[in-house]
Amino acid sequence: METNTPAKTSLTLLGLGAMGTALARTWLGAGHPLTVWNRTASRTEPLAAEGATVAGTAAGAVAANDLVVACLLDDASVREALTDADLTGKDLVNLTTGTPAQARSLARWTRERGGRFLDGGIMAIPPMIGVPESGGYVFYSGSRSLFDTHQRTLAVPTGTRYVGGDPGFAALHDVALLSAMTGMFSGVAHAFALIRREEIAPKEFAPLLVEWLTAMATLVPGTAAQLESGDYTVGVSSNLAMMVAGNATLLRTAEEQGVSAELMTPYMELMARRLADGHADESETGVIDLLVR
Ligand code: FVH
């Protein structure tokens, strides 16, 4: 009996590290014919057992399909892997973390070699791949028509969010969110350090941290509104003068607890500079202007 189920797009995946392997499993599980290549061949074995076709070279893997996804360590490894590959008529989707400039350069490099290019920034860790309720997704930017052509296939492992025709925008969104995460985790490290030598169980303290950070995250849209209006005094509930005074308490507490304040002081110094520039009644938003050179 004939069915109207559309054929699953066949594709190539370069890179079977932790993330590449997770991606590969979802495409295989969803019935997509998949050709894989990895520099260290032994990593292809489990996937071959699950139905993947293994290519001996990256160039061979690229030749096997029109849609080629790269998920390698860094920009240099993508260029190295693709050195001998013929990209004529290929749709290259790069899910390797890189900078915006690297993505733009890779887009030009791909176009010069006859291919189309889409860059992706993965906002997920491997256990979130193939788990729709995990909230994971990939930022995509570059060719809109390439994104539209392959969106269904790209959405198999995790969600998709297209952020514009500039091939650097996916990396920029990715790195901006990762940078915010880094700041958050530095604060979390400092908080745990403060309680480390006390009779406070980290397991009991952790939910308090999560609750507080979640509540504070609701202030982010207010920062965005101030940036767009240019007025950093609108809707201020905690002004800079008060917060800089409070920083002295934070620093003194760190000293009392025998904890280095090195993660805290760079941000506090910027707050103090903004205050010294005469912005006592603003929020912390003005710090952003000090950062942009
Ligand atoms: N894992 C994560 O939590 C994050 C989540 C967000 C996105 N990142 C980015 O995804 C890219 C791949 O990450 P990964 O987790 O798969 O990384 P590894 O497990 O370390 O695997 C690296 C693969 O890259 C291959 N490789 C390295 N150098 C080269 C090279 N010069 N030529 C060809 N391939 C290379 C490596 O091959 P091998 O060591 O097995 O031979 C792995 O396949 C990455 O951009 C993250 O930032 C992951």
mmCIF file of C-alpha atoms and ligand atoms in Angstrom:
data_model
loop_
_atom_site.group_PDB
_atom_site.id
_atom_site.type_symbol
_atom_site.label_atom_id
_atom_site.label_comp_id
_atom_site.label_asym_id
_atom_site.label_seq_id
_atom_site.Cartn_x
_atom_site.Cartn_y
_atom_site.Cartn_z
ATOM 1 C CA MET A 1 0.000 0.000 0.000
ATOM 2 C CA GLU A 2 1.333 3.467 -0.912
ATOM 3 C CA THR A 3 1.664 6.139 1.762
ATOM 4 C CA ASN A 4 2.018 9.917 1.353
ATOM 5 C CA THR A 5 4.737 10.229 3.981
ATOM 6 C CA PRO A 6 7.459 12.514 2.533
ATOM 7 C CA ALA A 7 10.894 10.915 2.193
ATOM 8 C CA LYS A 8 13.292 11.812 4.952
ATOM 9 C CA THR A 9 16.155 14.030 3.751
ATOM 10 C CA SER A 10 19.478 12.261 3.693
ATOM 11 C CA LEU A 11 22.377 14.189 5.182
ATOM 12 C CA THR A 12 26.008 14.100 6.191
ATOM 13 C CA LEU A 13 27.338 14.877 9.647
ATOM 14 C CA LEU A 14 31.000 15.769 10.202
ATOM 15 C CA GLY A 15 32.074 15.320 13.824
ATOM 16 C CA LEU A 16 31.036 12.722 16.356
ATOM 17 C CA GLY A 17 32.056 14.290 19.634
ATOM 18 C CA ALA A 18 29.557 14.458 22.487
ATOM 19 C CA MET A 19 27.288 16.847 20.597
ATOM 20 C CA GLY A 20 27.724 15.325 17.134
ATOM 21 C CA THR A 21 26.885 11.865 18.457
ATOM 22 C CA ALA A 22 23.719 13.164 20.150
ATOM 23 C CA LEU A 23 22.661 14.886 16.915
ATOM 24 C CA ALA A 24 23.406 11.789 14.836
ATOM 25 C CA ARG A 25 21.249 9.572 17.056
ATOM 26 C CA THR A 26 18.189 11.804 16.659
ATOM 27 C CA TRP A 27 18.456 11.887 12.864
ATOM 28 C CA LEU A 28 18.948 8.134 12.684
ATOM 29 C CA GLY A 29 16.091 7.593 15.144
ATOM 30 C CA ALA A 30 13.812 9.752 13.001
ATOM 31 C CA GLY A 31 14.651 7.696 9.899
ATOM 32 C CA HIS A 32 16.974 10.110 8.077
ATOM 33 C CA PRO A 33 19.641 8.345 6.004
ATOM 34 C CA LEU A 34 22.838 9.622 7.604
ATOM 35 C CA THR A 35 26.460 9.532 6.484
ATOM 36 C CA VAL A 36 28.961 10.277 9.231
ATOM 37 C CA TRP A 37 32.650 11.091 9.374
ATOM 38 C CA ASN A 38 34.908 11.583 12.354
ATOM 39 C CA ARG A 39 38.651 12.237 12.491
ATOM 40 C CA THR A 40 39.059 9.395 15.000
ATOM 41 C CA ALA A 41 37.366 6.558 13.149
ATOM 42 C CA SER A 42 36.570 4.440 16.233
ATOM 43 C CA ARG A 43 33.921 6.963 17.280
ATOM 44 C CA THR A 44 31.852 6.065 14.212
ATOM 45 C CA GLU A 45 31.414 2.404 15.240
ATOM 46 C CA PRO A 46 28.404 2.738 17.592
ATOM 47 C CA LEU A 47 26.610 4.849 14.983
ATOM 48 C CA ALA A 48 27.364 2.401 12.197
ATOM 49 C CA ALA A 49 25.677 -0.225 14.378
ATOM 50 C CA GLU A 50 22.662 2.087 14.618
ATOM 51 C CA GLY A 51 22.393 2.436 10.838
ATOM 52 C CA ALA A 52 24.710 5.272 9.838
ATOM 53 C CA THR A 53 26.852 5.017 6.726
ATOM 54 C CA VAL A 54 30.475 5.698 7.606
ATOM 55 C CA ALA A 55 32.690 7.668 5.223
ATOM 56 C CA GLY A 56 36.444 7.181 5.377
ATOM 57 C CA THR A 57 37.237 10.804 4.590
ATOM 58 C CA ALA A 58 35.538 14.137 5.169
ATOM 59 C CA ALA A 59 35.597 14.775 1.395
ATOM 60 C CA GLY A 60 33.835 11.439 0.839
ATOM 61 C CA ALA A 61 31.218 12.283 3.463
ATOM 62 C CA VAL A 62 30.567 15.659 1.815
ATOM 63 C CA ALA A 63 30.235 14.004 -1.601
ATOM 64 C CA ALA A 64 27.565 11.632 -0.240
ATOM 65 C CA ASN A 65 24.817 14.214 0.361
ATOM 66 C CA ASP A 66 23.734 17.739 -0.592
ATOM 67 C CA LEU A 67 23.061 18.674 3.036
ATOM 68 C CA VAL A 68 26.234 18.674 5.136
ATOM 69 C CA VAL A 69 26.228 19.501 8.866
ATOM 70 C CA ALA A 70 29.512 20.176 10.666
ATOM 71 C CA CYS A 71 29.733 19.901 14.450
ATOM 72 C CA LEU A 72 33.439 20.043 15.208
ATOM 73 C CA LEU A 73 35.580 21.506 17.945
ATOM 74 C CA ASP A 74 36.259 24.956 16.514
ATOM 75 C CA ASP A 75 36.558 27.035 13.358
ATOM 76 C CA ALA A 76 40.058 25.742 12.573
ATOM 77 C CA SER A 77 38.874 22.120 12.711
ATOM 78 C CA VAL A 78 36.017 22.869 10.266
ATOM 79 C CA ARG A 79 38.399 24.409 7.749
ATOM 80 C CA GLU A 80 40.865 21.566 8.194
ATOM 81 C CA ALA A 81 38.164 18.926 7.735
ATOM 82 C CA LEU A 82 36.791 20.611 4.604
ATOM 83 C CA THR A 83 40.152 21.308 2.947
ATOM 84 C CA ASP A 84 39.791 18.625 0.251
ATOM 85 C CA ALA A 85 35.992 18.612 0.027
ATOM 86 C CA ASP A 86 34.151 19.751 -3.107
ATOM 87 C CA LEU A 87 31.439 22.110 -1.877
ATOM 88 C CA THR A 88 29.912 22.747 -5.315
ATOM 89 C CA GLY A 89 26.128 22.633 -4.914
ATOM 90 C CA LYS A 90 26.387 21.683 -1.232
ATOM 91 C CA ASP A 91 24.376 23.187 1.620
ATOM 92 C CA LEU A 92 26.787 23.551 4.535
ATOM 93 C CA VAL A 93 25.265 24.021 7.982
ATOM 94 C CA ASN A 94 27.940 24.777 10.556
ATOM 95 C CA LEU A 95 26.945 24.004 14.151
ATOM 96 C CA THR A 96 30.476 24.492 15.460
ATOM 97 C CA THR A 97 30.828 27.243 18.057
ATOM 98 C CA GLY A 98 32.776 30.191 16.655
ATOM 99 C CA THR A 99 32.895 33.971 16.558
ATOM 100 C CA PRO A 100 30.666 36.128 14.318
ATOM 101 C CA ALA A 101 33.700 37.062 12.169
ATOM 102 C CA GLN A 102 34.633 33.395 11.763
ATOM 103 C CA ALA A 103 31.074 32.585 10.633
ATOM 104 C CA ARG A 104 31.077 35.435 8.087
ATOM 105 C CA SER A 105 34.442 34.334 6.778
ATOM 106 C CA LEU A 106 33.304 30.700 6.524
ATOM 107 C CA ALA A 107 30.194 31.864 4.639
ATOM 108 C CA ARG A 108 32.387 33.687 2.070
ATOM 109 C CA TRP A 109 34.751 30.702 1.853
ATOM 110 C CA THR A 110 31.826 28.327 1.222
ATOM 111 C CA ARG A 111 30.270 30.620 -1.407
ATOM 112 C CA GLU A 112 33.621 30.938 -3.206
ATOM 113 C CA ARG A 113 33.696 27.147 -3.398
ATOM 114 C CA GLY A 114 30.211 26.935 -4.879
ATOM 115 C CA GLY A 115 28.194 26.090 -1.753
ATOM 116 C CA ARG A 116 25.454 27.714 0.318
ATOM 117 C CA PHE A 117 26.033 28.427 4.010
ATOM 118 C CA LEU A 118 24.023 28.576 7.212
ATOM 119 C CA ASP A 119 25.609 29.045 10.605
ATOM 120 C CA GLY A 120 24.167 27.678 13.838
ATOM 121 C CA GLY A 121 24.781 28.316 17.528
ATOM 122 C CA ILE A 122 23.616 25.452 19.721
ATOM 123 C CA MET A 123 21.788 26.506 22.891
ATOM 124 C CA ALA A 124 21.669 23.042 24.401
ATOM 125 C CA ILE A 125 23.942 20.468 25.970
ATOM 126 C CA PRO A 126 24.014 16.897 24.626
ATOM 127 C CA PRO A 127 21.394 15.434 27.034
ATOM 128 C CA MET A 128 18.903 18.072 25.803
ATOM 129 C CA ILE A 129 19.208 16.896 22.189
ATOM 130 C CA GLY A 130 16.208 14.849 21.044
ATOM 131 C CA VAL A 131 14.215 15.940 24.103
ATOM 132 C CA PRO A 132 11.684 18.529 22.854
ATOM 133 C CA GLU A 133 10.597 19.533 26.369
ATOM 134 C CA SER A 134 14.212 20.386 27.340
ATOM 135 C CA GLY A 135 13.867 23.864 25.868
ATOM 136 C CA GLY A 136 17.012 23.481 23.762
ATOM 137 C CA TYR A 137 17.325 25.076 20.343
ATOM 138 C CA VAL A 138 19.803 26.275 17.743
ATOM 139 C CA PHE A 139 20.147 29.869 16.538
ATOM 140 C CA TYR A 140 20.512 29.941 12.748
ATOM 141 C CA SER A 141 21.647 32.785 10.492
ATOM 142 C CA GLY A 142 22.727 33.149 6.897
ATOM 143 C CA SER A 143 20.797 32.096 3.806
ATOM 144 C CA ARG A 144 17.061 32.294 4.599
ATOM 145 C CA SER A 145 16.148 30.048 1.686
ATOM 146 C CA LEU A 146 18.628 27.426 2.850
ATOM 147 C CA PHE A 147 17.109 27.600 6.338
ATOM 148 C CA ASP A 148 13.586 27.244 4.940
ATOM 149 C CA THR A 149 14.630 24.339 2.718
ATOM 150 C CA HIS A 150 16.106 22.339 5.593
ATOM 151 C CA GLN A 151 14.179 23.587 8.630
ATOM 152 C CA ARG A 152 12.216 20.333 9.068
ATOM 153 C CA THR A 153 15.381 18.256 9.045
ATOM 154 C CA LEU A 154 17.273 20.691 11.290
ATOM 155 C CA ALA A 155 14.380 20.677 13.767
ATOM 156 C CA VAL A 156 14.676 16.918 14.376
ATOM 157 C CA PRO A 157 17.378 17.119 17.102
ATOM 158 C CA THR A 158 16.196 20.336 18.775
ATOM 159 C CA GLY A 159 14.337 23.612 18.202
ATOM 160 C CA THR A 160 15.302 26.156 15.545
ATOM 161 C CA ARG A 161 15.410 29.970 15.742
ATOM 162 C CA TYR A 162 16.384 31.950 12.637
ATOM 163 C CA VAL A 163 17.966 35.296 13.607
ATOM 164 C CA GLY A 164 18.801 36.913 10.270
ATOM 165 C CA GLY A 165 20.619 36.928 6.968
ATOM 166 C CA ASP A 166 23.944 38.027 8.459
ATOM 167 C CA PRO A 167 25.819 34.732 8.870
ATOM 168 C CA GLY A 168 27.505 36.154 11.983
ATOM 169 C CA PHE A 169 24.275 36.674 13.918
ATOM 170 C CA ALA A 170 23.784 33.090 15.109
ATOM 171 C CA ALA A 171 27.277 33.091 16.639
ATOM 172 C CA LEU A 172 26.695 36.540 18.110
ATOM 173 C CA HIS A 173 23.431 35.473 19.772
ATOM 174 C CA ASP A 174 25.053 32.243 20.939
ATOM 175 C CA VAL A 175 28.115 33.933 22.439
ATOM 176 C CA ALA A 176 26.043 36.727 24.017
ATOM 177 C CA LEU A 177 23.914 34.159 25.868
ATOM 178 C CA LEU A 178 26.976 32.097 26.807
ATOM 179 C CA SER A 179 28.620 35.266 28.143
ATOM 180 C CA ALA A 180 25.575 36.020 30.312
ATOM 181 C CA MET A 181 25.705 32.437 31.549
ATOM 182 C CA THR A 182 29.401 32.848 32.421
ATOM 183 C CA GLY A 183 28.619 35.917 34.507
ATOM 184 C CA MET A 184 25.802 34.061 36.244
ATOM 185 C CA PHE A 185 28.001 31.070 37.070
ATOM 186 C CA SER A 186 30.751 33.353 38.388
ATOM 187 C CA GLY A 187 28.182 34.824 40.791
ATOM 188 C CA VAL A 188 27.039 31.338 41.751
ATOM 189 C CA ALA A 189 30.652 30.305 42.436
ATOM 190 C CA HIS A 190 31.162 33.330 44.666
ATOM 191 C CA ALA A 191 27.918 32.659 46.577
ATOM 192 C CA PHE A 192 28.860 29.020 47.238
ATOM 193 C CA ALA A 193 32.345 30.149 48.314
ATOM 194 C CA LEU A 194 30.795 32.508 50.889
ATOM 195 C CA ILE A 195 28.912 29.664 52.606
ATOM 196 C CA ARG A 196 31.597 27.028 52.043
ATOM 197 C CA ARG A 197 33.097 26.973 55.535
ATOM 198 C CA GLU A 198 29.791 27.311 57.388
ATOM 199 C CA GLU A 199 27.204 24.830 58.600
ATOM 200 C CA ILE A 200 25.039 25.526 55.561
ATOM 201 C CA ALA A 201 24.342 22.589 53.295
ATOM 202 C CA PRO A 202 25.033 23.451 49.623
ATOM 203 C CA LYS A 203 22.043 21.281 48.697
ATOM 204 C CA GLU A 204 19.746 23.437 50.818
ATOM 205 C CA PHE A 205 21.339 26.657 49.609
ATOM 206 C CA ALA A 206 21.062 25.751 45.894
ATOM 207 C CA PRO A 207 17.256 26.158 45.617
ATOM 208 C CA LEU A 208 17.529 29.585 47.251
ATOM 209 C CA LEU A 209 20.041 30.615 44.597
ATOM 210 C CA VAL A 210 17.856 29.311 41.788
ATOM 211 C CA GLU A 211 14.792 31.117 43.162
ATOM 212 C CA TRP A 212 16.653 34.418 43.557
ATOM 213 C CA LEU A 213 18.356 34.313 40.144
ATOM 214 C CA THR A 214 15.044 33.414 38.490
ATOM 215 C CA ALA A 215 13.363 36.396 40.181
ATOM 216 C CA MET A 216 16.198 38.747 39.206
ATOM 217 C CA ALA A 217 16.114 37.562 35.592
ATOM 218 C CA THR A 218 12.691 39.210 35.290
ATOM 219 C CA LEU A 219 14.506 42.581 35.380
ATOM 220 C CA VAL A 220 16.237 41.936 32.039
ATOM 221 C CA PRO A 221 13.376 43.281 29.835
ATOM 222 C CA GLY A 222 13.515 46.522 31.869
ATOM 223 C CA THR A 223 17.187 46.892 30.960
ATOM 224 C CA ALA A 224 16.288 46.362 27.298
ATOM 225 C CA ALA A 225 13.548 49.013 27.515
ATOM 226 C CA GLN A 226 16.013 51.505 29.036
ATOM 227 C CA LEU A 227 18.585 50.790 26.319
ATOM 228 C CA GLU A 228 15.967 51.397 23.633
ATOM 229 C CA SER A 229 14.684 54.638 25.209
ATOM 230 C CA GLY A 230 18.150 55.909 26.160
ATOM 231 C CA ASP A 231 16.777 56.923 29.573
ATOM 232 C CA TYR A 232 18.297 54.790 32.327
ATOM 233 C CA THR A 233 16.298 56.461 35.115
ATOM 234 C CA VAL A 234 12.892 55.095 34.071
ATOM 235 C CA GLY A 235 11.380 52.416 36.318
ATOM 236 C CA VAL A 236 14.426 52.244 38.581
ATOM 237 C CA SER A 237 13.708 50.363 41.783
ATOM 238 C CA SER A 238 17.332 49.982 42.912
ATOM 239 C CA ASN A 239 19.462 52.995 42.063
ATOM 240 C CA LEU A 240 23.175 52.974 41.386
ATOM 241 C CA ALA A 241 24.120 55.023 44.478
ATOM 242 C CA MET A 242 22.392 52.530 46.753
ATOM 243 C CA MET A 243 23.909 49.530 44.942
ATOM 244 C CA VAL A 244 27.461 50.891 45.028
ATOM 245 C CA ALA A 245 27.055 51.473 48.777
ATOM 246 C CA GLY A 246 25.760 47.884 49.043
ATOM 247 C CA ASN A 247 28.818 46.606 47.200
ATOM 248 C CA ALA A 248 30.950 47.641 50.172
ATOM 249 C CA THR A 249 28.933 45.214 52.297
ATOM 250 C CA LEU A 250 29.389 42.458 49.729
ATOM 251 C CA LEU A 251 33.159 43.025 49.691
ATOM 252 C CA ARG A 252 33.408 43.193 53.472
ATOM 253 C CA THR A 253 31.427 39.970 53.815
ATOM 254 C CA ALA A 254 33.787 38.259 51.371
ATOM 255 C CA GLU A 255 36.714 39.375 53.523
ATOM 256 C CA GLU A 256 35.020 38.181 56.722
ATOM 257 C CA GLN A 257 34.354 34.790 55.146
ATOM 258 C CA GLY A 258 37.911 34.487 53.815
ATOM 259 C CA VAL A 259 36.750 34.532 50.185
ATOM 260 C CA SER A 260 38.524 36.248 47.293
ATOM 261 C CA ALA A 261 36.392 38.961 45.713
ATOM 262 C CA GLU A 262 38.199 38.686 42.368
ATOM 263 C CA LEU A 263 35.068 37.592 40.506
ATOM 264 C CA MET A 264 33.074 40.513 41.907
ATOM 265 C CA THR A 265 35.396 43.509 41.712
ATOM 266 C CA PRO A 266 35.576 44.117 37.923
ATOM 267 C CA TYR A 267 31.819 44.672 37.713
ATOM 268 C CA MET A 268 31.743 46.687 40.941
ATOM 269 C CA GLU A 269 34.516 48.959 39.643
ATOM 270 C CA LEU A 270 32.438 49.737 36.557
ATOM 271 C CA MET A 271 29.421 50.523 38.726
ATOM 272 C CA ALA A 272 31.556 52.889 40.838
ATOM 273 C CA ARG A 273 32.901 54.594 37.682
ATOM 274 C CA ARG A 274 29.399 55.172 36.362
ATOM 275 C CA LEU A 275 28.371 56.610 39.732
ATOM 276 C CA ALA A 276 31.433 58.883 39.762
ATOM 277 C CA ASP A 277 30.360 60.086 36.280
ATOM 278 C CA GLY A 278 27.204 61.489 37.940
ATOM 279 C CA HIS A 279 24.543 58.800 37.366
ATOM 280 C CA ALA A 280 23.429 58.136 40.937
ATOM 281 C CA ASP A 281 19.725 57.834 40.104
ATOM 282 C CA GLU A 282 20.131 55.410 37.195
ATOM 283 C CA SER A 283 19.946 51.635 37.234
ATOM 284 C CA GLU A 284 23.033 49.542 36.394
ATOM 285 C CA THR A 285 22.261 49.889 32.659
ATOM 286 C CA GLY A 286 24.894 52.618 32.209
ATOM 287 C CA VAL A 287 27.624 50.033 32.840
ATOM 288 C CA ILE A 288 26.829 48.696 29.351
ATOM 289 C CA ASP A 289 27.884 52.032 27.840
ATOM 290 C CA LEU A 290 31.209 51.821 29.668
ATOM 291 C CA LEU A 291 31.834 48.400 28.132
ATOM 292 C CA VAL A 292 31.173 49.362 24.516
ATOM 293 C CA ARG A 293 34.456 50.773 23.192
HETATM 294 N N1 FVH B 1 28.997 19.648 24.446
HETATM 295 C C1 FVH B 1 28.454 20.788 24.847
HETATM 296 O O1 FVH B 1 27.981 20.901 25.963
HETATM 297 C C2 FVH B 1 28.389 22.014 23.955
HETATM 298 C C3 FVH B 1 26.991 22.556 23.860
HETATM 299 C C4 FVH B 1 26.875 23.746 22.954
HETATM 300 C C5 FVH B 1 27.582 23.539 21.628
HETATM 301 N N2 FVH B 1 28.906 23.027 21.824
HETATM 302 C C6 FVH B 1 29.744 23.074 20.620
HETATM 303 O O2 FVH B 1 29.534 21.966 19.758
HETATM 304 C C7 FVH B 1 30.747 21.678 19.077
HETATM 305 C C8 FVH B 1 31.097 20.212 19.272
HETATM 306 O O3 FVH B 1 31.139 19.977 20.661
HETATM 307 P P1 FVH B 1 31.303 18.517 21.256
HETATM 308 O O4 FVH B 1 30.678 18.533 22.597
HETATM 309 O O5 FVH B 1 30.846 17.509 20.295
HETATM 310 O O6 FVH B 1 32.903 18.488 21.403
HETATM 311 P P2 FVH B 1 33.864 17.218 21.584
HETATM 312 O O7 FVH B 1 33.177 16.119 22.266
HETATM 313 O O8 FVH B 1 35.126 17.747 22.169
HETATM 314 O O9 FVH B 1 34.144 16.764 20.073
HETATM 315 C C9 FVH B 1 34.938 17.556 19.192
HETATM 316 C C10 FVH B 1 34.822 17.003 17.800
HETATM 317 O O10 FVH B 1 35.670 17.776 16.924
HETATM 318 C C11 FVH B 1 36.583 16.860 16.271
HETATM 319 N N3 FVH B 1 37.824 17.564 15.979
HETATM 320 C C12 FVH B 1 38.599 18.262 16.806
HETATM 321 N N4 FVH B 1 39.636 18.793 16.157
HETATM 322 C C13 FVH B 1 39.531 18.397 14.863
HETATM 323 C C14 FVH B 1 40.312 18.604 13.688
HETATM 324 N N5 FVH B 1 41.406 19.366 13.717
HETATM 325 N N6 FVH B 1 39.869 18.064 12.529
HETATM 326 C C15 FVH B 1 38.744 17.314 12.494
HETATM 327 N N7 FVH B 1 37.978 17.051 13.574
HETATM 328 C C16 FVH B 1 38.366 17.596 14.746
HETATM 329 C C17 FVH B 1 36.744 15.739 17.250
HETATM 330 O O11 FVH B 1 37.258 14.626 16.552
HETATM 331 P P3 FVH B 1 38.087 13.474 17.333
HETATM 332 O O12 FVH B 1 38.841 14.147 18.462
HETATM 333 O O13 FVH B 1 37.056 12.502 17.856
HETATM 334 O O14 FVH B 1 38.981 12.911 16.318
HETATM 335 C C18 FVH B 1 35.303 15.543 17.699
HETATM 336 O O15 FVH B 1 34.533 14.888 16.722
HETATM 337 C C19 FVH B 1 31.831 22.608 19.648
HETATM 338 O O16 FVH B 1 32.016 23.690 18.772
HETATM 339 C C20 FVH B 1 31.222 23.069 20.955
HETATM 340 O O17 FVH B 1 31.662 24.350 21.351
HETATM 341 C C21 FVH B 1 28.977 21.775 22.573
#
